[in-house]
Amino acid sequence: MELVKIRRDLHQIPEIGFQEVKTQAYLLEAISRLPQERLEVVEWRTGIAVKVRGSHPEKRIGWRTDIDALPIIEETGFEFKSIHPGYMHACGHDVHMAVALGLLEKLIDNPIKDDAVILFQPAEEGPGGALPFREWLKNDKPDFLPDVICALHIAPELPVGTVGTRPGLLFANTSELFIDLHGKGGHAAYPHLTEDMAVAAASLLIQLQTIVSRNVNPMDSAVLTVGKMSAGTVQNIIAEHARLEGTIRTLNSESMIHMKQRIEAICRAVEEAYNCKVSIDYGSSYLEVNNDKALAEKFLHYAGGFEGIKAIRSEAAMTGEDFGYFTEQLPGMMFWAGVSSPYGLHHAKLDPDEKILSLMPDFIHGFFSEL
């Protein structure tokens, strides 16, 4: 397979969660060009599961790749830039898919002992495809459910050839946060006849920032970020509606529950103080990614002896990943793979080094051979 061409083709057709219709069709067509004798292919919504029969299978080894894009306007200047305005593979899922197809080809050409299952999962960026995909496999296609599962995520800050992971917690619990405030608008000259939601939202934003500093154990780690605040229509009308949009991230599920309780308590107080109605929507919530300790140690040992690869022990990160719904019930492991980009994840100019495409399929195939 020409993985560079595949990556660039996929980069041109970014689609957001559960809308990956062209992406699924492209992947299915690419899979159909491979020898089919040892393949089984099933579709789930806009996702795909592919099983490759091993030579003497005793278990199923899984590989998961995400396939969706982000609602970001691309600024790369690539000749193969997105043809869907307002959408971009700004988190490297185009690279992830190309690596998965390369791995699939390796597994067909050089069978390992066990069966292998490659999951092309939609909606990682939202609203969350891993949990319903996992449940569908369990209930409807148990012969496609892996016994152990692995995945990678590109790391722009690391050089190509560097991989990193750690036993135990790798990524945080995450939750989206959307708060709407509804009051009474009116003329700017008569503020006493209104309930100003711009003021209420500003007060709420400041109070939310006290949760981590005053309600979370300082020996724990948590983040509450409001990335967007909007209110009002024009300069001389008092805002009837305001909206805060943000994210919550914690390193354990108990802290997530506690933070949400504090958010709700503060919002009730704002309702009383500003005579308004406040509604909260937590959007997509993802579990932490907990790497199986033995599997992660085996990976680091294997990577340390693979030519062209440098293995490092990563720190836990506040990054969110719905792969956690797989590691919740299956022994699993995710690792970072360097792509030497000057721009980071979710950046409009993300520019992964495509040399990763010639390196990762062989590397992962070798690891699968040892499991």
Short mmCIF file of C-alpha atoms in Angstrom, two decimals:
data_model
loop_
_atom_site.label_atom_id
_atom_site.label_comp_id
_atom_site.label_asym_id
_atom_site.label_seq_id
_atom_site.Cartn_x
_atom_site.Cartn_y
_atom_site.Cartn_z
CA MET A 1 0.00 0.00 0.00
CA GLU A 2 1.09 3.57 -0.69
CA LEU A 3 0.55 4.80 2.84
CA VAL A 4 1.59 8.40 2.15
CA LYS A 5 -1.00 8.65 -0.61
CA ILE A 6 -3.60 7.00 1.62
CA ARG A 7 -2.89 9.41 4.46
CA ARG A 8 -3.17 12.40 2.11
CA ASP A 9 -6.38 11.10 0.53
CA LEU A 10 -7.91 10.68 3.98
CA HIS A 11 -6.65 14.10 5.03
CA GLN A 12 -8.68 15.63 2.20
CA ILE A 13 -12.01 14.17 3.35
CA PRO A 14 -12.20 14.92 7.09
CA GLU A 15 -15.59 14.20 8.66
CA ILE A 16 -16.78 14.65 12.23
CA GLY A 17 -18.16 11.99 14.57
CA PHE A 18 -20.68 9.53 13.10
CA GLN A 19 -20.62 11.44 9.81
CA GLU A 20 -17.56 9.62 8.42
CA VAL A 21 -19.41 8.32 5.37
CA LYS A 22 -16.74 9.09 2.75
CA THR A 23 -14.02 7.98 5.15
CA GLN A 24 -15.69 4.62 5.73
CA ALA A 25 -16.21 4.12 1.99
CA TYR A 26 -12.54 4.93 1.31
CA LEU A 27 -11.36 2.51 3.99
CA LEU A 28 -13.65 -0.27 2.76
CA GLU A 29 -12.38 0.18 -0.79
CA ALA A 30 -8.75 0.04 0.41
CA ILE A 31 -9.47 -3.10 2.43
CA SER A 32 -11.20 -4.71 -0.56
CA ARG A 33 -7.98 -4.45 -2.59
CA LEU A 34 -6.14 -6.70 -0.13
CA PRO A 35 -6.19 -10.52 -0.32
CA GLN A 36 -9.47 -11.62 1.23
CA GLU A 37 -8.84 -15.30 2.05
CA ARG A 38 -8.08 -14.69 5.73
CA LEU A 39 -10.24 -11.60 6.25
CA GLU A 40 -13.65 -11.02 7.81
CA VAL A 41 -15.08 -7.50 7.59
CA VAL A 42 -18.12 -6.09 9.37
CA GLU A 43 -19.50 -2.57 9.52
CA TRP A 44 -20.92 -0.73 12.52
CA ARG A 45 -22.52 2.65 11.82
CA THR A 46 -19.63 4.54 10.15
CA GLY A 47 -17.01 2.23 11.66
CA ILE A 48 -15.42 -1.02 10.53
CA ALA A 49 -14.06 -4.12 12.24
CA VAL A 50 -11.61 -6.33 10.33
CA LYS A 51 -10.48 -9.74 11.59
CA VAL A 52 -7.38 -11.44 10.21
CA ARG A 53 -7.17 -15.15 10.95
CA GLY A 54 -3.92 -16.24 12.54
CA SER A 55 -1.94 -19.42 11.86
CA HIS A 56 -2.75 -21.15 15.19
CA PRO A 57 -5.04 -18.76 17.08
CA GLU A 58 -5.49 -18.94 20.82
CA LYS A 59 -6.71 -15.39 21.34
CA ARG A 60 -7.61 -12.17 19.49
CA ILE A 61 -5.20 -9.22 19.54
CA GLY A 62 -6.86 -5.90 18.83
CA TRP A 63 -5.69 -2.65 17.28
CA ARG A 64 -7.90 0.42 17.41
CA THR A 65 -7.68 3.51 15.22
CA ASP A 66 -9.95 6.53 15.34
CA ILE A 67 -11.26 7.92 12.05
CA ASP A 68 -13.04 11.23 12.73
CA ALA A 69 -11.86 14.82 12.30
CA LEU A 70 -12.32 18.14 14.09
CA PRO A 71 -14.35 21.27 13.27
CA ILE A 72 -11.21 23.33 12.61
CA ILE A 73 -10.42 25.52 9.61
CA GLU A 74 -7.19 24.17 8.11
CA GLU A 75 -4.24 26.56 7.71
CA THR A 76 -1.53 24.16 6.56
CA GLY A 77 -1.28 25.22 2.94
CA PHE A 78 -0.94 21.56 1.91
CA GLU A 79 -1.70 20.68 -1.71
CA PHE A 80 -3.84 17.90 -0.24
CA LYS A 81 -5.67 20.16 2.23
CA SER A 82 -9.22 19.48 3.35
CA ILE A 83 -11.92 19.73 0.71
CA HIS A 84 -14.53 20.06 3.47
CA PRO A 85 -14.41 23.70 4.65
CA GLY A 86 -14.33 24.02 8.40
CA TYR A 87 -13.11 20.46 9.05
CA MET A 88 -9.58 19.12 9.44
CA HIS A 89 -7.67 16.06 10.64
CA ALA A 90 -6.01 18.23 13.28
CA CYS A 91 -5.47 15.37 15.73
CA GLY A 92 -3.62 13.01 13.40
CA HIS A 93 -6.41 10.51 12.78
CA ASP A 94 -5.49 10.46 9.09
CA VAL A 95 -2.06 9.19 10.16
CA HIS A 96 -3.66 6.71 12.56
CA MET A 97 -5.82 5.26 9.77
CA ALA A 98 -2.92 4.94 7.33
CA VAL A 99 -0.84 3.14 9.98
CA ALA A 100 -3.76 0.77 10.67
CA LEU A 101 -4.10 -0.08 6.98
CA GLY A 102 -0.35 -0.67 6.78
CA LEU A 103 -0.56 -2.96 9.80
CA LEU A 104 -3.48 -4.82 8.22
CA GLU A 105 -1.43 -5.47 5.11
CA LYS A 106 1.50 -6.74 7.22
CA LEU A 107 -0.80 -9.10 9.11
CA ILE A 108 -2.11 -10.54 5.84
CA ASP A 109 1.31 -10.92 4.22
CA ASN A 110 3.03 -12.20 7.38
CA PRO A 111 0.48 -13.99 9.56
CA ILE A 112 1.00 -14.03 13.30
CA LYS A 113 -0.08 -16.99 15.42
CA ASP A 114 -3.20 -15.36 16.89
CA ASP A 115 -6.16 -13.73 15.24
CA ALA A 116 -5.90 -9.97 14.90
CA VAL A 117 -8.79 -7.51 14.92
CA ILE A 118 -8.44 -3.95 13.65
CA LEU A 119 -11.17 -1.54 14.73
CA PHE A 120 -11.72 1.62 12.69
CA GLN A 121 -13.65 3.57 15.30
CA PRO A 122 -15.74 6.68 14.57
CA ALA A 123 -16.47 9.66 16.81
CA GLU A 124 -13.45 9.72 19.12
CA GLU A 125 -13.51 13.52 19.23
CA GLY A 126 -17.20 13.43 20.13
CA PRO A 127 -19.81 12.37 20.97
CA GLY A 128 -17.81 9.22 21.76
CA GLY A 129 -17.68 6.11 19.61
CA ALA A 130 -15.63 3.71 21.75
CA LEU A 131 -18.30 2.82 24.31
CA PRO A 132 -21.14 2.00 21.88
CA PHE A 133 -18.69 0.23 19.53
CA ARG A 134 -17.42 -1.89 22.42
CA GLU A 135 -20.94 -2.77 23.52
CA TRP A 136 -21.97 -3.68 19.96
CA LEU A 137 -18.98 -6.00 19.67
CA LYS A 138 -19.78 -7.63 23.01
CA ASN A 139 -23.46 -8.14 22.27
CA ASP A 140 -23.60 -8.67 18.50
CA LYS A 141 -20.12 -9.64 17.32
CA PRO A 142 -18.32 -11.30 20.24
CA ASP A 143 -16.01 -13.15 17.82
CA PHE A 144 -14.61 -9.71 16.85
CA LEU A 145 -14.08 -8.52 20.44
CA PRO A 146 -10.34 -8.52 21.23
CA ASP A 147 -8.89 -10.27 24.26
CA VAL A 148 -6.20 -7.58 24.43
CA ILE A 149 -6.15 -4.22 22.62
CA CYS A 150 -3.54 -1.60 21.69
CA ALA A 151 -3.51 1.81 20.01
CA LEU A 152 -1.24 4.73 19.32
CA HIS A 153 -1.66 8.49 19.29
CA ILE A 154 0.69 10.79 17.43
CA ALA A 155 2.86 13.09 19.55
CA PRO A 156 3.85 16.24 17.63
CA GLU A 157 6.54 17.18 20.16
CA LEU A 158 8.44 13.88 19.87
CA PRO A 159 10.82 12.94 17.03
CA VAL A 160 9.80 10.25 14.57
CA GLY A 161 11.03 6.97 15.98
CA THR A 162 10.35 7.88 19.60
CA VAL A 163 7.51 6.08 21.35
CA GLY A 164 6.35 6.62 24.89
CA THR A 165 3.94 5.10 27.35
CA ARG A 166 3.65 4.12 30.99
CA PRO A 167 2.06 1.39 33.06
CA GLY A 168 -1.18 2.48 34.70
CA LEU A 169 -2.77 5.89 34.16
CA LEU A 170 -1.83 7.53 30.85
CA PHE A 171 -4.72 9.90 30.06
CA ALA A 172 -7.23 11.68 32.26
CA ASN A 173 -10.96 11.52 32.82
CA THR A 174 -12.54 14.22 30.70
CA SER A 175 -15.92 15.86 30.40
CA GLU A 176 -17.23 18.63 28.23
CA LEU A 177 -19.04 21.47 29.98
CA PHE A 178 -21.80 23.67 28.57
CA ILE A 179 -23.64 26.12 30.83
CA ASP A 180 -26.55 28.29 29.65
CA LEU A 181 -27.88 31.22 31.67
CA HIS A 182 -31.33 32.67 30.95
CA GLY A 183 -32.49 35.99 32.37
CA LYS A 184 -34.40 39.05 31.19
CA GLY A 185 -33.02 41.32 28.48
CA GLY A 186 -33.83 44.95 27.87
CA HIS A 187 -32.59 48.40 26.97
CA ALA A 188 -29.14 49.32 28.25
CA ALA A 189 -30.59 52.57 29.68
CA TYR A 190 -32.92 50.64 32.02
CA PRO A 191 -30.77 48.00 33.73
CA HIS A 192 -33.06 47.91 36.78
CA LEU A 193 -35.77 46.32 34.65
CA THR A 194 -33.55 43.45 33.48
CA GLU A 195 -31.59 40.44 34.70
CA ASP A 196 -28.21 40.82 32.98
CA MET A 197 -26.78 37.47 31.91
CA ALA A 198 -23.47 38.95 30.79
CA VAL A 199 -22.79 39.98 34.38
CA ALA A 200 -24.10 36.67 35.72
CA ALA A 201 -21.89 34.69 33.32
CA ALA A 202 -18.82 36.76 34.22
CA SER A 203 -19.42 36.12 37.91
CA LEU A 204 -19.97 32.41 37.28
CA LEU A 205 -16.76 32.15 35.26
CA ILE A 206 -14.72 33.62 38.10
CA GLN A 207 -16.37 31.37 40.69
CA LEU A 208 -15.77 28.24 38.62
CA GLN A 209 -12.05 28.96 38.73
CA THR A 210 -12.08 28.53 42.52
CA ILE A 211 -13.06 24.86 42.29
CA VAL A 212 -9.62 23.48 41.47
CA SER A 213 -7.79 25.89 43.78
CA ARG A 214 -10.14 25.50 46.76
CA ASN A 215 -12.14 22.27 46.41
CA VAL A 216 -9.69 19.75 44.93
CA ASN A 217 -7.03 18.11 47.07
CA PRO A 218 -3.75 19.87 46.19
CA MET A 219 -2.09 16.45 46.04
CA ASP A 220 -4.49 15.54 43.23
CA SER A 221 -4.57 17.05 39.73
CA ALA A 222 -7.53 18.60 37.95
CA VAL A 223 -8.32 21.17 35.28
CA LEU A 224 -11.43 23.26 34.67
CA THR A 225 -11.09 25.46 31.61
CA VAL A 226 -13.76 27.69 30.09
CA GLY A 227 -12.59 28.22 26.54
CA LYS A 228 -15.57 30.16 25.22
CA MET A 229 -18.03 32.65 26.71
CA SER A 230 -20.75 34.39 24.74
CA ALA A 231 -23.54 36.78 25.71
CA GLY A 232 -25.81 39.37 24.15
CA THR A 233 -26.45 40.64 20.65
CA VAL A 234 -25.48 44.34 20.37
CA GLN A 235 -23.79 46.92 22.57
CA ASN A 236 -26.93 48.69 23.84
CA ILE A 237 -29.10 45.70 24.74
CA ILE A 238 -28.66 43.91 28.04
CA ALA A 239 -28.04 40.22 27.46
CA GLU A 240 -30.96 37.87 28.05
CA HIS A 241 -28.84 34.76 27.45
CA ALA A 242 -25.21 33.78 28.06
CA ARG A 243 -23.29 30.58 27.50
CA LEU A 244 -20.05 29.15 28.85
CA GLU A 245 -18.28 26.28 27.08
CA GLY A 246 -15.40 24.41 28.62
CA THR A 247 -13.80 21.17 29.72
CA ILE A 248 -13.15 19.30 32.98
CA ARG A 249 -10.21 16.93 33.40
CA THR A 250 -9.22 14.84 36.41
CA LEU A 251 -6.87 11.97 37.13
CA ASN A 252 -9.50 9.93 38.99
CA SER A 253 -13.23 9.43 38.71
CA GLU A 254 -13.94 10.53 42.30
CA SER A 255 -12.49 13.99 41.61
CA MET A 256 -14.66 14.27 38.49
CA ILE A 257 -17.80 13.54 40.54
CA HIS A 258 -16.76 16.06 43.21
CA MET A 259 -16.01 18.79 40.65
CA LYS A 260 -19.39 18.34 38.98
CA GLN A 261 -21.10 18.58 42.36
CA ARG A 262 -19.33 21.88 43.03
CA ILE A 263 -20.20 23.22 39.57
CA GLU A 264 -23.86 22.43 40.19
CA ALA A 265 -23.80 24.05 43.64
CA ILE A 266 -22.23 27.24 42.28
CA CYS A 267 -24.77 27.36 39.45
CA ARG A 268 -27.63 27.09 41.96
CA ALA A 269 -26.13 30.00 43.88
CA VAL A 270 -25.86 32.06 40.69
CA GLU A 271 -29.54 31.38 39.98
CA GLU A 272 -30.42 32.87 43.37
CA ALA A 273 -27.99 35.76 43.16
CA TYR A 274 -28.93 36.87 39.65
CA ASN A 275 -32.59 35.77 39.51
CA CYS A 276 -32.02 33.59 36.47
CA LYS A 277 -32.21 30.01 35.25
CA VAL A 278 -29.02 28.02 34.72
CA SER A 279 -28.79 24.72 32.85
CA ILE A 280 -25.76 22.42 32.62
CA ASP A 281 -24.88 19.94 29.89
CA TYR A 282 -21.79 17.78 30.38
CA GLY A 283 -21.70 16.68 26.73
CA SER A 284 -19.25 13.85 26.08
CA SER A 285 -17.49 12.34 29.08
CA TYR A 286 -14.53 9.97 28.71
CA LEU A 287 -12.94 7.58 31.17
CA GLU A 288 -9.25 7.68 31.97
CA VAL A 289 -6.95 5.49 29.90
CA ASN A 290 -5.35 2.96 32.23
CA ASN A 291 -2.66 0.88 30.58
CA ASP A 292 -2.37 -2.74 31.64
CA LYS A 293 0.87 -2.73 33.63
CA ALA A 294 2.31 -5.98 32.33
CA LEU A 295 1.41 -5.12 28.74
CA ALA A 296 2.95 -1.65 28.98
CA GLU A 297 6.16 -3.02 30.48
CA LYS A 298 6.37 -5.66 27.75
CA PHE A 299 5.87 -2.95 25.11
CA LEU A 300 8.60 -0.73 26.55
CA HIS A 301 11.01 -3.69 26.67
CA TYR A 302 10.16 -4.64 23.09
CA ALA A 303 10.45 -1.05 21.82
CA GLY A 304 13.82 -0.64 23.50
CA GLY A 305 15.26 -3.42 21.37
CA PHE A 306 13.68 -2.47 18.04
CA GLU A 307 16.04 -0.87 15.52
CA GLY A 308 15.12 2.73 14.75
CA ILE A 309 12.93 3.10 17.84
CA LYS A 310 13.66 4.97 21.05
CA ALA A 311 11.38 4.10 23.98
CA ILE A 312 10.64 6.56 26.80
CA ARG A 313 8.48 6.39 29.91
CA SER A 314 5.82 9.06 29.53
CA GLU A 315 4.19 11.12 32.24
CA ALA A 316 0.44 10.92 32.75
CA ALA A 317 -1.33 13.65 30.76
CA MET A 318 -4.59 15.56 31.03
CA THR A 319 -5.33 14.53 27.45
CA GLY A 320 -8.73 12.91 26.89
CA GLU A 321 -9.22 9.73 24.85
CA ASP A 322 -12.28 7.48 24.62
CA PHE A 323 -9.93 4.50 24.23
CA GLY A 324 -10.44 4.38 28.00
CA TYR A 325 -13.74 2.58 27.40
CA PHE A 326 -11.75 -0.30 25.90
CA THR A 327 -9.15 -0.38 28.69
CA GLU A 328 -12.00 -0.28 31.22
CA GLN A 329 -12.91 -3.88 30.37
CA LEU A 330 -10.00 -5.25 28.32
CA PRO A 331 -6.27 -5.49 29.00
CA GLY A 332 -5.04 -2.64 26.84
CA MET A 333 -2.27 -0.18 26.16
CA MET A 334 -1.92 3.09 24.26
CA PHE A 335 1.36 4.76 23.39
CA TRP A 336 2.55 8.05 21.97
CA ALA A 337 4.35 7.96 18.61
CA GLY A 338 6.48 10.94 17.61
CA VAL A 339 5.76 12.86 14.39
CA SER A 340 8.13 15.87 14.74
CA SER A 341 5.54 18.58 14.08
CA PRO A 342 6.23 22.23 15.05
CA TYR A 343 2.48 22.56 15.67
CA GLY A 344 0.59 20.62 18.30
CA LEU A 345 -2.57 18.57 18.43
CA HIS A 346 -5.78 20.39 17.46
CA HIS A 347 -3.72 23.12 15.77
CA ALA A 348 -4.82 24.38 12.35
CA LYS A 349 -1.26 23.91 11.05
CA LEU A 350 -0.53 20.42 12.43
CA ASP A 351 2.09 18.89 10.11
CA PRO A 352 3.03 15.28 11.02
CA ASP A 353 6.23 13.89 9.54
CA GLU A 354 5.09 11.13 7.19
CA LYS A 355 8.18 9.01 7.90
CA ILE A 356 6.11 7.52 10.72
CA LEU A 357 4.10 5.65 8.06
CA SER A 358 7.03 3.51 6.94
CA LEU A 359 8.07 2.73 10.50
CA MET A 360 4.98 1.96 12.59
CA PRO A 361 3.34 -0.97 10.72
CA ASP A 362 6.50 -3.12 10.97
CA PHE A 363 7.04 -2.07 14.56
CA ILE A 364 3.48 -2.91 15.66
CA HIS A 365 3.42 -6.16 13.68
CA GLY A 366 6.56 -7.26 15.50
CA PHE A 367 5.02 -6.45 18.86
CA PHE A 368 1.87 -8.38 18.02
CA SER A 369 4.05 -11.36 17.11
CA GLU A 370 5.38 -11.42 20.67
CA LEU A 371 2.04 -11.18 22.49
#
